[in-house]
């Protein structure tokens, strides 16, 4: 009998598909494919399947949060990009799902422009990581894997 492993999800918001080419001094040289590969490695190490998706559209990100929850996701990592600082609807979507969500930012948003110091979404998450680059995604996934195993 086949058994589907528990699944972790990683959702990337707007402009993250440009990683590697986008302001490398701020976001580093890793591409989105590199980030997803690092995430897949951590998920596999912990015995989880992984779904990675990226969209510039707020509604798509909201729909995927709902879909992940409906599919029984063990945890969700989200980098909402610029929507972090603007989107009440995305925050409400995070709050609406009964799945632990960790917010990740590649850059240290607190050391940047003041409009990036406020996250509308982080308060609905179990925690948030900023400024650790790709390592932040790894740490978030390790945390969620351990949480699911408890
Ligand atoms: C970001 C930080 C946001 O302020 C910005 O709008 C992004 C990327 C990060 O990963 O550092 O698009 O979420």
PDB file of C-alpha atoms and ligand atoms in Angstrom:
ATOM      1  CA  UNK A   1       0.000   0.000   0.000  1.00  0.00           C
ATOM      2  CA  UNK A   2       1.483   3.383  -0.935  1.00  0.00           C
ATOM      3  CA  UNK A   3       1.739   6.044   1.718  1.00  0.00           C
ATOM      4  CA  UNK A   4       1.912   9.754   0.882  1.00  0.00           C
ATOM      5  CA  UNK A   5       4.539  11.523   2.990  1.00  0.00           C
ATOM      6  CA  UNK A   6       3.449  14.623   4.918  1.00  0.00           C
ATOM      7  CA  UNK A   7       3.944  17.759   2.889  1.00  0.00           C
ATOM      8  CA  UNK A   8       5.544  21.126   3.562  1.00  0.00           C
ATOM      9  CA  UNK A   9       4.757  24.074   1.303  1.00  0.00           C
ATOM     10  CA  UNK A  10       6.912  27.058   0.316  1.00  0.00           C
ATOM     11  CA  UNK A  11       5.154  30.080  -1.173  1.00  0.00           C
ATOM     12  CA  UNK A  12       7.095  32.914  -2.780  1.00  0.00           C
ATOM     13  CA  UNK A  13       5.521  36.267  -3.563  1.00  0.00           C
ATOM     14  CA  UNK A  14       6.138  38.940  -6.197  1.00  0.00           C
ATOM     15  CA  UNK A  15       9.545  39.531  -7.776  1.00  0.00           C
ATOM     16  CA  UNK A  16      11.111  36.502  -6.103  1.00  0.00           C
ATOM     17  CA  UNK A  17      11.218  34.824  -9.525  1.00  0.00           C
ATOM     18  CA  UNK A  18      13.862  37.483 -10.322  1.00  0.00           C
ATOM     19  CA  UNK A  19      16.248  36.288  -7.609  1.00  0.00           C
ATOM     20  CA  UNK A  20      19.829  36.056  -8.808  1.00  0.00           C
ATOM     21  CA  UNK A  21      19.313  39.050 -11.101  1.00  0.00           C
ATOM     22  CA  UNK A  22      17.318  41.225  -8.732  1.00  0.00           C
ATOM     23  CA  UNK A  23      19.367  43.631  -6.561  1.00  0.00           C
ATOM     24  CA  UNK A  24      22.021  40.979  -5.786  1.00  0.00           C
ATOM     25  CA  UNK A  25      23.658  43.263  -3.209  1.00  0.00           C
ATOM     26  CA  UNK A  26      20.410  43.007  -1.209  1.00  0.00           C
ATOM     27  CA  UNK A  27      19.095  39.545  -2.068  1.00  0.00           C
ATOM     28  CA  UNK A  28      22.244  37.615  -2.995  1.00  0.00           C
ATOM     29  CA  UNK A  29      23.063  35.563  -6.070  1.00  0.00           C
ATOM     30  CA  UNK A  30      20.937  32.473  -5.455  1.00  0.00           C
ATOM     31  CA  UNK A  31      18.125  32.008  -7.965  1.00  0.00           C
ATOM     32  CA  UNK A  32      14.610  30.913  -7.030  1.00  0.00           C
ATOM     33  CA  UNK A  33      15.501  27.447  -8.352  1.00  0.00           C
ATOM     34  CA  UNK A  34      18.471  27.400  -5.959  1.00  0.00           C
ATOM     35  CA  UNK A  35      16.200  28.357  -3.050  1.00  0.00           C
ATOM     36  CA  UNK A  36      13.671  25.676  -3.971  1.00  0.00           C
ATOM     37  CA  UNK A  37      16.464  23.070  -4.290  1.00  0.00           C
ATOM     38  CA  UNK A  38      17.769  23.965  -0.811  1.00  0.00           C
ATOM     39  CA  UNK A  39      14.215  23.650   0.529  1.00  0.00           C
ATOM     40  CA  UNK A  40      13.688  20.279  -1.172  1.00  0.00           C
ATOM     41  CA  UNK A  41      16.905  18.983   0.411  1.00  0.00           C
ATOM     42  CA  UNK A  42      15.807  19.959   3.938  1.00  0.00           C
ATOM     43  CA  UNK A  43      12.299  18.584   3.429  1.00  0.00           C
ATOM     44  CA  UNK A  44      13.658  15.257   2.155  1.00  0.00           C
ATOM     45  CA  UNK A  45      16.139  15.015   5.052  1.00  0.00           C
ATOM     46  CA  UNK A  46      13.177  15.183   7.413  1.00  0.00           C
ATOM     47  CA  UNK A  47      10.969  12.798   5.421  1.00  0.00           C
ATOM     48  CA  UNK A  48       8.593  15.412   4.002  1.00  0.00           C
ATOM     49  CA  UNK A  49       7.374  16.030   0.482  1.00  0.00           C
ATOM     50  CA  UNK A  50       7.624  19.637  -0.679  1.00  0.00           C
ATOM     51  CA  UNK A  51       5.460  21.920  -2.824  1.00  0.00           C
ATOM     52  CA  UNK A  52       7.066  25.203  -3.979  1.00  0.00           C
ATOM     53  CA  UNK A  53       5.088  27.906  -5.775  1.00  0.00           C
ATOM     54  CA  UNK A  54       5.693  31.527  -6.770  1.00  0.00           C
ATOM     55  CA  UNK A  55       3.316  34.224  -7.894  1.00  0.00           C
ATOM     56  CA  UNK A  56       3.164  37.973  -8.244  1.00  0.00           C
ATOM     57  CA  UNK A  57      -0.586  37.756  -7.626  1.00  0.00           C
ATOM     58  CA  UNK A  58      -2.025  38.248  -4.175  1.00  0.00           C
ATOM     59  CA  UNK A  59      -5.082  36.131  -5.004  1.00  0.00           C
ATOM     60  CA  UNK A  60      -2.929  33.211  -6.139  1.00  0.00           C
ATOM     61  CA  UNK A  61      -0.957  33.272  -2.885  1.00  0.00           C
ATOM     62  CA  UNK A  62      -4.199  33.400  -0.902  1.00  0.00           C
ATOM     63  CA  UNK A  63      -5.663  30.507  -2.909  1.00  0.00           C
ATOM     64  CA  UNK A  64      -2.526  28.415  -2.325  1.00  0.00           C
ATOM     65  CA  UNK A  65      -2.665  29.029   1.425  1.00  0.00           C
ATOM     66  CA  UNK A  66      -6.219  27.669   1.377  1.00  0.00           C
ATOM     67  CA  UNK A  67      -5.236  24.791  -0.914  1.00  0.00           C
ATOM     68  CA  UNK A  68      -2.297  23.829   1.312  1.00  0.00           C
ATOM     69  CA  UNK A  69      -4.558  23.769   4.356  1.00  0.00           C
ATOM     70  CA  UNK A  70      -7.259  21.772   2.549  1.00  0.00           C
ATOM     71  CA  UNK A  71      -4.600  19.294   1.396  1.00  0.00           C
ATOM     72  CA  UNK A  72      -3.474  18.749   4.994  1.00  0.00           C
ATOM     73  CA  UNK A  73      -0.084  20.510   4.736  1.00  0.00           C
ATOM     74  CA  UNK A  74       2.164  19.999   7.762  1.00  0.00           C
ATOM     75  CA  UNK A  75       3.458  23.565   7.550  1.00  0.00           C
ATOM     76  CA  UNK A  76       3.895  26.510   5.222  1.00  0.00           C
ATOM     77  CA  UNK A  77       6.838  28.831   4.650  1.00  0.00           C
ATOM     78  CA  UNK A  78       5.870  32.096   3.008  1.00  0.00           C
ATOM     79  CA  UNK A  79       7.934  34.964   1.694  1.00  0.00           C
ATOM     80  CA  UNK A  80       5.187  37.399   0.761  1.00  0.00           C
ATOM     81  CA  UNK A  81       7.672  39.871  -0.809  1.00  0.00           C
ATOM     82  CA  UNK A  82       6.213  43.357  -1.005  1.00  0.00           C
ATOM     83  CA  UNK A  83       2.759  42.120   0.068  1.00  0.00           C
ATOM     84  CA  UNK A  84       4.275  41.677   3.532  1.00  0.00           C
ATOM     85  CA  UNK A  85       3.958  45.391   4.032  1.00  0.00           C
ATOM     86  CA  UNK A  86       0.598  46.002   2.353  1.00  0.00           C
ATOM     87  CA  UNK A  87      -1.734  43.028   2.348  1.00  0.00           C
ATOM     88  CA  UNK A  88      -4.488  42.695   4.923  1.00  0.00           C
ATOM     89  CA  UNK A  89      -6.048  40.024   2.699  1.00  0.00           C
ATOM     90  CA  UNK A  90      -2.901  37.878   2.803  1.00  0.00           C
ATOM     91  CA  UNK A  91      -2.676  38.254   6.574  1.00  0.00           C
ATOM     92  CA  UNK A  92      -6.330  37.190   6.848  1.00  0.00           C
ATOM     93  CA  UNK A  93      -5.581  34.167   4.665  1.00  0.00           C
ATOM     94  CA  UNK A  94      -2.674  33.142   6.920  1.00  0.00           C
ATOM     95  CA  UNK A  95      -4.934  33.564   9.957  1.00  0.00           C
ATOM     96  CA  UNK A  96      -7.680  31.545   8.271  1.00  0.00           C
ATOM     97  CA  UNK A  97      -5.636  28.363   7.914  1.00  0.00           C
ATOM     98  CA  UNK A  98      -5.144  25.865  10.686  1.00  0.00           C
ATOM     99  CA  UNK A  99      -1.562  25.158   9.608  1.00  0.00           C
ATOM    100  CA  UNK A 100       1.612  26.652  11.129  1.00  0.00           C
ATOM    101  CA  UNK A 101       3.015  29.329   8.828  1.00  0.00           C
ATOM    102  CA  UNK A 102       6.523  30.820   9.091  1.00  0.00           C
ATOM    103  CA  UNK A 103       7.346  34.080   7.321  1.00  0.00           C
ATOM    104  CA  UNK A 104      10.794  34.331   5.727  1.00  0.00           C
ATOM    105  CA  UNK A 105      12.644  37.292   4.236  1.00  0.00           C
ATOM    106  CA  UNK A 106      16.007  36.947   2.551  1.00  0.00           C
ATOM    107  CA  UNK A 107      17.022  40.478   3.514  1.00  0.00           C
ATOM    108  CA  UNK A 108      16.954  42.052   6.946  1.00  0.00           C
ATOM    109  CA  UNK A 109      13.833  44.137   6.411  1.00  0.00           C
ATOM    110  CA  UNK A 110      14.400  45.873   9.779  1.00  0.00           C
ATOM    111  CA  UNK A 111      17.678  47.354   8.553  1.00  0.00           C
ATOM    112  CA  UNK A 112      16.071  48.760   5.395  1.00  0.00           C
ATOM    113  CA  UNK A 113      13.522  51.480   4.533  1.00  0.00           C
ATOM    114  CA  UNK A 114      11.015  52.203   7.294  1.00  0.00           C
ATOM    115  CA  UNK A 115       8.074  50.960   5.179  1.00  0.00           C
ATOM    116  CA  UNK A 116       9.643  47.493   5.355  1.00  0.00           C
ATOM    117  CA  UNK A 117       9.741  47.526   9.158  1.00  0.00           C
ATOM    118  CA  UNK A 118       6.049  46.729   9.354  1.00  0.00           C
ATOM    119  CA  UNK A 119       4.808  43.273   8.429  1.00  0.00           C
ATOM    120  CA  UNK A 120       1.038  42.892   8.210  1.00  0.00           C
ATOM    121  CA  UNK A 121       1.423  39.165   7.736  1.00  0.00           C
ATOM    122  CA  UNK A 122       3.975  38.174  10.415  1.00  0.00           C
ATOM    123  CA  UNK A 123       1.518  38.619  13.280  1.00  0.00           C
ATOM    124  CA  UNK A 124      -0.626  35.817  11.883  1.00  0.00           C
ATOM    125  CA  UNK A 125       2.406  33.506  11.562  1.00  0.00           C
ATOM    126  CA  UNK A 126       3.982  31.345  14.266  1.00  0.00           C
ATOM    127  CA  UNK A 127       7.242  33.205  13.680  1.00  0.00           C
ATOM    128  CA  UNK A 128       9.308  35.202  11.228  1.00  0.00           C
ATOM    129  CA  UNK A 129      12.918  35.100  10.030  1.00  0.00           C
ATOM    130  CA  UNK A 130      14.632  37.985   8.254  1.00  0.00           C
ATOM    131  CA  UNK A 131      18.131  38.607   6.994  1.00  0.00           C
ATOM    132  CA  UNK A 132      19.540  35.070   6.897  1.00  0.00           C
ATOM    133  CA  UNK A 133      19.288  34.673   3.124  1.00  0.00           C
ATOM    134  CA  UNK A 134      18.545  31.157   1.887  1.00  0.00           C
ATOM    135  CA  UNK A 135      19.453  29.824   5.341  1.00  0.00           C
ATOM    136  CA  UNK A 136      16.230  31.400   6.619  1.00  0.00           C
ATOM    137  CA  UNK A 137      14.155  29.046   4.450  1.00  0.00           C
ATOM    138  CA  UNK A 138      16.158  26.062   5.688  1.00  0.00           C
ATOM    139  CA  UNK A 139      15.688  27.086   9.316  1.00  0.00           C
ATOM    140  CA  UNK A 140      11.953  27.643   8.830  1.00  0.00           C
ATOM    141  CA  UNK A 141      11.493  24.218   7.236  1.00  0.00           C
ATOM    142  CA  UNK A 142      13.519  22.473   9.955  1.00  0.00           C
ATOM    143  CA  UNK A 143      11.358  24.176  12.558  1.00  0.00           C
ATOM    144  CA  UNK A 144       8.117  23.155  10.842  1.00  0.00           C
ATOM    145  CA  UNK A 145       9.335  19.571  10.346  1.00  0.00           C
ATOM    146  CA  UNK A 146      10.147  19.281  14.046  1.00  0.00           C
ATOM    147  CA  UNK A 147       6.862  20.889  15.022  1.00  0.00           C
ATOM    148  CA  UNK A 148       4.962  18.371  12.907  1.00  0.00           C
ATOM    149  CA  UNK A 149       6.886  15.490  14.477  1.00  0.00           C
ATOM    150  CA  UNK A 150       6.049  16.586  18.072  1.00  0.00           C
TER     151      UNK A 150
HETATM  152  C1  LIG B   1      11.655  40.455   0.844  1.00  0.00           C
HETATM  153  C2  LIG B   1      11.648  41.818   1.542  1.00  0.00           C
HETATM  154  C3  LIG B   1      10.492  42.668   1.047  1.00  0.00           C
HETATM  155  O1  LIG B   1      10.515  43.941   1.684  1.00  0.00           O
HETATM  156  C4  LIG B   1      10.604  42.885  -0.456  1.00  0.00           C
HETATM  157  O2  LIG B   1       9.475  43.600  -0.916  1.00  0.00           O
HETATM  158  C5  LIG B   1      10.774  41.617  -1.198  1.00  0.00           C
HETATM  159  C6  LIG B   1      11.673  40.599  -0.669  1.00  0.00           C
HETATM  160  C7  LIG B   1      12.882  39.609   1.259  1.00  0.00           C
HETATM  161  O3  LIG B   1      12.858  38.420   1.005  1.00  0.00           O
HETATM  162  O4  LIG B   1      13.855  40.155   1.790  1.00  0.00           O
HETATM  163  O5  LIG B   1      10.243  41.441  -2.285  1.00  0.00           O
HETATM  164  O6  LIG B   1      10.501  39.743   1.227  1.00  0.00           O
END
